[in-house]
Each structure stands twice: as C-alpha cells, then as structure tokens.
Amino acid sequence: MSLLAFLDRLADAPTVDKVIEPGRRAVQAVLPRPVRDLLHGTWLGHPLHPVMMHVPVGAWMSAGVLDLVPPLRPAGTVLIGAGVAAAVPTALSGAADWSEQDIGVQRLGVLHAAANTVALGLYAGALVARAKGRGTLGLVLSYAGLGMATGSAAIGGHMSYAQSSGVSHATAAAQALTTDWIDLGPLDDLPEGRPALRTGGSDGVAVPLTAVRRGAKVDVFIGRCTHLSGPLHEGTVEQIRGASCLVCPLHGSAFDLDTGEPRRGPAANAQEKLEVRMDAGRVLARVQGRHR
Ligand code: FES
C-alpha cells in the first residue's frame, strides 16, 4: 500500500474520533473567534498556516545542512532554537484551522499534530543536549526531529492537496462557468436583503449562485462557500465590522458583499464574486475572466 493510500485509509477510520470533539472544543475555548481569525489568515486573504510553517521547517532544514560542517554547528543550534520558537505560533494557526475542518481532515490532523509534537520534543531535547556539551546526542536528536518534521509535513501536504484543506472550495465551481452572461431573471423576483439561490452552468453542469439584492444593486457570488462549500443561499446578510456581509450558515464565515473579502473566518479566501449588469429589468451576471 502506498503512503498516500495509507493516509486515505486513516482519514476514513474513526480510530481517533473520541479525541476530536473534546480537542475541537478545547481549541475554540482557548482561542476566541478574533484570535482564530488572526490565525486563519482571514485578514490576509490567504490561509496563514502554510505561510508560517516555512519558518520552523526552513530553520530546521537549514540547521541540518549546517550541522554537516562541524565548525558551523553553533549556527545550526541557533537555527534549531529559532525553529522551536516559531513552531509554537505555527502550531496555534494549524490548531485554529483544524478546529473548523471536516472529519477526514481532522483525523489526519490528529496524526499531523502528534508527529509535530514529537518533532518539537526531539528538537527541544537537542537544544538541551547541545547546551550541556553533548554534541553527538544533540546531532542524533536534531536529525531525528528533522525526519519526524518531514514526515509530518507530508501528512500536512496530503491534508491540503488531497483533502482540500485550506483551498478555496468555490474555485472549481467558478471554473465550471463560461464567461458568458447568465440571465438570473427579473430584479423584482429577488428578495430584498436576503440571499437567494440562482443557477448558472455550462455543458450540463449546474453551478449554484447566490444573489443578494440591496435596492437596485445586486451582488452575485458562487453559491458554495470558499471554506467548506456551505450553501450560501441558506445564509444571512449581517453587518460585520462595519460592512454588509453574506454569512455562511455552516461555520459563520462572513464575506463583504461589495468585495467578497472575508470579514470573519474561518474562511481565509475571498468568495468568488461575479460581474453584474441589468438589462431591461433582468439581472445578468458573468464570472470574472481570470478563470478562463
Ligand atoms: S462552509 Fe465553513 S464557513 Fe462556510
């Protein structure tokens, strides 16, 4: 069985389910919503965890190279310390994301977190050993930590690339649309200030769209939430941090109606917004050209 097939099998197995719900609640109790949004990268418009993880992994990888040259080992020790310090906020950002993911991602996330914890422990031990002048033990522990961190990074990569953790779940739907104008029907059929379901598509593929009317203005979005495909037409329109937002019914992500930018997480990616024009009282929308 390949490594990836093994990870897929783990993601399907309920082995660690008992720890997931208490862990999820603990993370959300320790990290209130504004802190989680900071850690998700909602303010950045991009998930923060994959950006942050380069710091510890890069520092530890570089330390591994410096340790190959004995005169450079003190510099390697400095890098190991920098990696240990950076691993803490990196782990917090991962925990914040994990607490609002689907169950398959959360199962592999438990393994990812356990491997990272072991790697961090090995590096902490390496620092202690080096500080006490036990250089050989320090080398063994740090290379063991590098191996563990590398394995854990592979699991994290599988969570992103195979399980779509952190990617925009609206992009594939946007790509299924042509850039032709889509007739969404009469303006007067849209309810005022509430999301409504409309449908676009091409080649027999139906793409849900969510339209929000505010007077004569209509904002149209891909209807599946960028976070985990929540049905945005079942959401609400609310004022969040001074902006009118479309709020997802699943985990409460809020997208600015004017820009599609997230104003509240867990979403970190902007919601795909369509271009809109009126024609004889009918609403027409088309996807932005960047998808073609
Ligand atoms: S699916 Fe999670 S916030 Fe929309």
Coordinates of C-alpha atoms and ligand atoms in Angstrom, one line a residue:
M1 CA 0.0 0.0 0.0
S2 CA 1.4 3.4 -0.9
L3 CA 1.9 6.1 1.8
L4 CA -0.9 8.2 0.3
A5 CA -3.4 5.3 0.2
F6 CA -2.4 4.6 3.9
L7 CA -3.2 8.2 4.8
D8 CA -6.5 8.0 2.9
R9 CA -7.4 4.9 4.9
L10 CA -6.5 6.6 8.1
A11 CA -8.8 9.5 7.2
D12 CA -11.7 7.1 6.7
A13 CA -11.1 5.3 10.1
P14 CA -12.9 6.5 13.2
T15 CA -9.9 5.5 15.4
V16 CA -9.2 8.9 16.9
D17 CA -12.7 10.3 16.8
K18 CA -13.1 10.2 20.6
V19 CA -10.4 12.9 21.0
I20 CA -11.6 15.1 18.1
E21 CA -14.6 16.8 19.6
P22 CA -13.1 17.5 23.0
G23 CA -10.0 18.7 21.2
R24 CA -12.0 20.9 18.9
R25 CA -13.9 22.4 21.9
A26 CA -10.7 23.0 23.8
V27 CA -9.0 24.8 20.9
Q28 CA -12.1 27.1 20.4
A29 CA -12.2 27.8 24.2
V30 CA -8.5 28.7 24.3
L31 CA -8.6 30.7 21.1
P32 CA -11.6 33.0 20.9
R33 CA -13.0 33.9 17.4
P34 CA -10.9 37.1 16.9
V35 CA -7.7 35.2 17.7
R36 CA -8.7 32.3 15.5
D37 CA -9.4 34.7 12.6
L38 CA -6.0 36.2 13.1
L39 CA -4.5 32.7 12.9
H40 CA -6.7 31.5 10.0
G41 CA -5.4 34.4 7.9
T42 CA -8.8 35.9 7.4
W43 CA -7.2 39.4 7.4
L44 CA -4.6 38.3 4.9
G45 CA -7.0 36.8 2.3
H46 CA -4.9 33.6 2.4
P47 CA -4.5 30.7 4.9
L48 CA -1.8 31.7 7.3
H49 CA -0.6 28.2 8.4
P50 CA 1.1 27.2 5.2
V51 CA 2.9 30.5 5.2
M52 CA 4.0 30.2 8.9
M53 CA 5.2 26.6 8.7
H54 CA 8.0 27.6 6.4
V55 CA 9.8 29.3 9.3
P56 CA 10.3 26.2 11.6
V57 CA 10.7 23.8 8.7
G58 CA 13.1 26.1 6.9
A59 CA 15.1 26.8 10.0
W60 CA 15.4 23.1 10.9
M61 CA 16.2 22.1 7.4
S62 CA 19.0 24.7 7.2
A63 CA 20.3 23.6 10.6
G64 CA 20.5 20.1 9.2
V65 CA 22.8 21.4 6.4
L66 CA 25.0 23.4 8.8
D67 CA 25.4 20.5 11.2
L68 CA 27.1 18.6 8.4
V69 CA 30.1 21.0 8.7
P70 CA 31.4 20.8 12.3
P71 CA 32.6 24.5 12.6
L72 CA 29.1 25.7 11.6
R73 CA 27.3 23.7 14.2
P74 CA 26.9 26.6 16.7
A75 CA 25.0 28.4 13.9
G76 CA 22.9 25.2 13.4
T77 CA 22.0 25.4 17.1
V78 CA 20.8 29.0 16.7
L79 CA 18.6 27.9 13.8
I80 CA 17.2 25.0 15.8
G81 CA 16.2 27.4 18.6
A82 CA 14.6 29.8 16.1
G83 CA 12.6 26.8 14.7
V84 CA 11.4 25.8 18.1
A85 CA 10.3 29.3 18.9
A86 CA 8.4 29.6 15.6
A87 CA 6.8 26.2 15.9
V88 CA 4.5 27.4 18.7
P89 CA 2.6 30.1 16.8
T90 CA 2.7 27.8 13.7
A91 CA 1.0 25.1 15.7
L92 CA -1.6 27.5 17.0
S93 CA -2.5 28.5 13.5
G94 CA -2.8 24.9 12.5
A95 CA -5.0 24.1 15.5
A96 CA -7.3 27.0 14.7
D97 CA -7.8 25.7 11.1
W98 CA -8.2 22.1 12.3
S99 CA -11.0 23.0 14.8
E100 CA -13.2 24.1 11.9
Q101 CA -12.5 21.4 9.3
D102 CA -14.4 18.3 8.2
I103 CA -13.9 15.0 9.9
G104 CA -11.4 13.4 7.4
V105 CA -9.1 16.4 7.7
Q106 CA -9.4 16.4 11.5
R107 CA -8.5 12.7 11.7
L108 CA -5.3 13.2 9.8
G109 CA -4.8 16.5 11.7
V110 CA -4.5 14.5 14.9
L111 CA -1.7 12.5 13.4
H112 CA -0.1 15.6 12.0
A113 CA -0.2 17.3 15.4
A114 CA 1.2 14.2 17.2
A115 CA 4.1 14.0 14.7
N116 CA 4.8 17.7 15.1
T117 CA 4.8 17.4 18.9
V118 CA 7.3 14.6 18.8
A119 CA 9.5 16.6 16.4
L120 CA 9.3 19.6 18.7
G121 CA 10.2 17.4 21.7
L122 CA 13.2 16.0 19.8
Y123 CA 14.5 19.5 18.9
A124 CA 14.0 20.7 22.4
G125 CA 16.0 17.7 23.7
A126 CA 18.6 18.5 21.0
L127 CA 18.9 22.1 22.3
V128 CA 19.4 20.8 25.9
A129 CA 22.0 18.2 24.8
R130 CA 23.9 20.9 22.9
A131 CA 23.8 23.3 25.8
K132 CA 25.3 20.6 28.0
G133 CA 28.1 19.9 25.6
R134 CA 26.7 16.5 24.5
G135 CA 27.2 17.3 20.8
T136 CA 26.7 13.8 19.4
L137 CA 23.4 13.3 21.2
G138 CA 22.4 16.7 20.1
L139 CA 23.1 15.8 16.5
V140 CA 21.2 12.5 16.8
L141 CA 18.1 14.2 18.3
S142 CA 18.0 17.0 15.8
Y143 CA 18.3 14.7 12.8
A144 CA 15.6 12.5 14.3
G145 CA 13.5 15.7 14.7
L146 CA 14.1 16.6 11.1
G147 CA 12.9 13.2 10.0
M148 CA 9.8 13.5 12.1
A149 CA 9.0 17.0 10.9
T150 CA 9.5 16.0 7.3
G151 CA 7.1 13.1 7.7
S152 CA 4.6 15.4 9.4
A153 CA 4.9 17.9 6.5
A154 CA 4.0 15.1 4.1
I155 CA 0.8 14.5 6.1
G156 CA 0.1 18.2 6.1
G157 CA 0.6 18.3 2.3
H158 CA -1.9 15.4 1.9
M159 CA -4.4 17.3 4.0
S160 CA -4.1 20.3 1.6
Y161 CA -3.6 18.7 -1.8
A162 CA -5.7 15.5 -1.4
Q163 CA -8.3 16.6 1.2
S164 CA -8.6 20.3 0.0
S165 CA -7.9 21.7 3.5
G166 CA -7.3 25.4 3.1
V167 CA -8.1 25.6 -0.6
S168 CA -10.9 27.7 -2.0
H169 CA -13.9 25.4 -2.4
A170 CA -15.5 27.9 -4.7
T171 CA -12.9 28.0 -7.4
A172 CA -13.8 24.7 -9.2
A173 CA -17.4 26.0 -9.4
A174 CA -16.3 29.3 -10.9
Q175 CA -14.1 27.4 -13.4
A176 CA -17.2 25.3 -14.5
L177 CA -18.8 28.6 -15.7
T178 CA -18.1 30.2 -19.1
T179 CA -17.6 33.9 -19.2
D180 CA -20.9 34.3 -21.0
W181 CA -23.6 36.5 -19.3
I182 CA -26.0 34.4 -17.3
D183 CA -29.6 35.5 -17.1
L184 CA -30.7 35.3 -13.4
G185 CA -34.2 36.5 -14.0
P186 CA -36.1 39.7 -13.1
L187 CA -34.7 42.0 -10.5
D188 CA -38.2 42.2 -8.9
D189 CA -38.1 38.4 -8.2
L190 CA -35.2 38.8 -5.9
P191 CA -36.0 39.3 -2.2
E192 CA -34.7 42.5 -0.6
G193 CA -31.6 42.0 1.7
R194 CA -31.7 38.2 1.7
P195 CA -29.6 35.6 -0.2
A196 CA -31.4 33.9 -3.0
L197 CA -30.4 30.8 -5.0
R198 CA -29.9 31.1 -8.7
T199 CA -28.2 28.7 -11.1
G200 CA -25.6 29.1 -13.8
G201 CA -23.6 26.5 -15.7
S202 CA -22.4 25.1 -19.0
D203 CA -22.1 21.7 -20.6
G204 CA -24.8 20.3 -18.4
V205 CA -23.0 21.3 -15.2
A206 CA -25.3 23.3 -12.8
V207 CA -23.4 25.8 -10.7
P208 CA -25.2 27.3 -7.7
L209 CA -25.1 31.0 -7.4
T210 CA -26.1 33.3 -4.5
A211 CA -27.7 36.6 -5.3
V212 CA -28.3 39.4 -2.8
R213 CA -30.4 42.4 -3.7
R214 CA -30.0 45.7 -1.9
G215 CA -32.4 48.1 -3.6
A216 CA -31.4 48.4 -7.3
K217 CA -28.0 46.8 -6.6
V218 CA -27.4 43.1 -6.8
D219 CA -24.3 41.2 -5.7
V220 CA -23.8 37.7 -7.1
F221 CA -21.4 35.1 -5.7
I222 CA -20.5 31.5 -6.4
G223 CA -23.1 29.7 -4.2
R224 CA -20.7 27.4 -2.4
C225 CA -18.7 28.9 0.5
T226 CA -14.9 29.1 -0.1
H227 CA -14.3 27.5 3.3
L228 CA -16.0 24.1 3.0
S229 CA -18.7 24.5 0.3
G230 CA -21.5 25.7 2.6
P231 CA -24.7 26.7 0.8
L232 CA -24.5 30.5 0.9
H233 CA -28.1 31.0 -0.3
E234 CA -29.2 29.5 3.1
G235 CA -27.1 32.1 4.9
T236 CA -28.0 35.6 6.1
V237 CA -27.0 39.2 5.4
E238 CA -25.4 40.9 8.5
Q239 CA -23.4 43.9 9.5
I240 CA -19.9 42.6 10.4
R241 CA -17.2 45.1 11.4
G242 CA -19.0 47.9 9.6
A243 CA -19.7 46.1 6.3
S244 CA -22.7 44.4 4.9
C245 CA -21.7 40.7 4.7
L246 CA -23.1 37.4 3.4
V247 CA -22.8 35.0 6.3
C248 CA -22.3 31.3 5.7
P249 CA -24.8 29.0 7.6
L250 CA -22.2 26.3 8.3
H251 CA -19.4 27.9 10.3
G252 CA -20.3 31.6 10.1
S253 CA -17.7 33.0 7.7
A254 CA -18.7 36.4 6.6
F255 CA -18.0 37.8 3.1
D256 CA -18.1 41.5 2.3
L257 CA -20.9 42.0 -0.2
D258 CA -19.0 44.7 -2.0
T259 CA -15.7 42.8 -2.4
G260 CA -16.2 39.2 -1.5
E261 CA -13.3 39.5 1.0
P262 CA -13.7 37.6 4.3
R263 CA -14.5 39.8 7.2
R264 CA -14.8 36.9 9.6
G265 CA -13.4 33.4 9.5
P266 CA -12.9 30.5 9.4
A267 CA -12.7 31.3 5.7
A268 CA -9.4 32.9 4.7
N269 CA -10.0 33.0 0.9
A270 CA -12.3 35.6 -0.7
Q271 CA -15.7 34.4 -2.0
E272 CA -15.8 34.3 -5.8
K273 CA -17.9 37.3 -7.0
L274 CA -19.5 37.7 -10.4
E275 CA -19.7 40.8 -12.5
V276 CA -23.3 42.0 -12.7
R277 CA -25.3 44.3 -15.1
M278 CA -29.0 45.0 -15.6
D279 CA -30.8 44.6 -18.9
A280 CA -34.5 45.6 -19.2
G281 CA -35.1 44.8 -15.6
R282 CA -33.3 41.5 -15.6
V283 CA -30.2 40.6 -13.7
L284 CA -27.3 39.3 -15.8
A285 CA -24.0 38.0 -14.2
R286 CA -20.8 36.5 -15.5
V287 CA -17.7 35.1 -13.9
Q288 CA -14.6 37.2 -13.9
G289 CA -12.2 36.5 -16.8
R290 CA -9.3 35.2 -14.7
H291 CA -10.9 31.7 -14.7
R292 CA -10.6 31.4 -18.4
Ligands
FES1 S1 -18.5 26.2 4.9 FE1 -17.5 26.8 6.7 S2 -17.9 28.9 6.9 FE2 -18.9 28.3 5.0

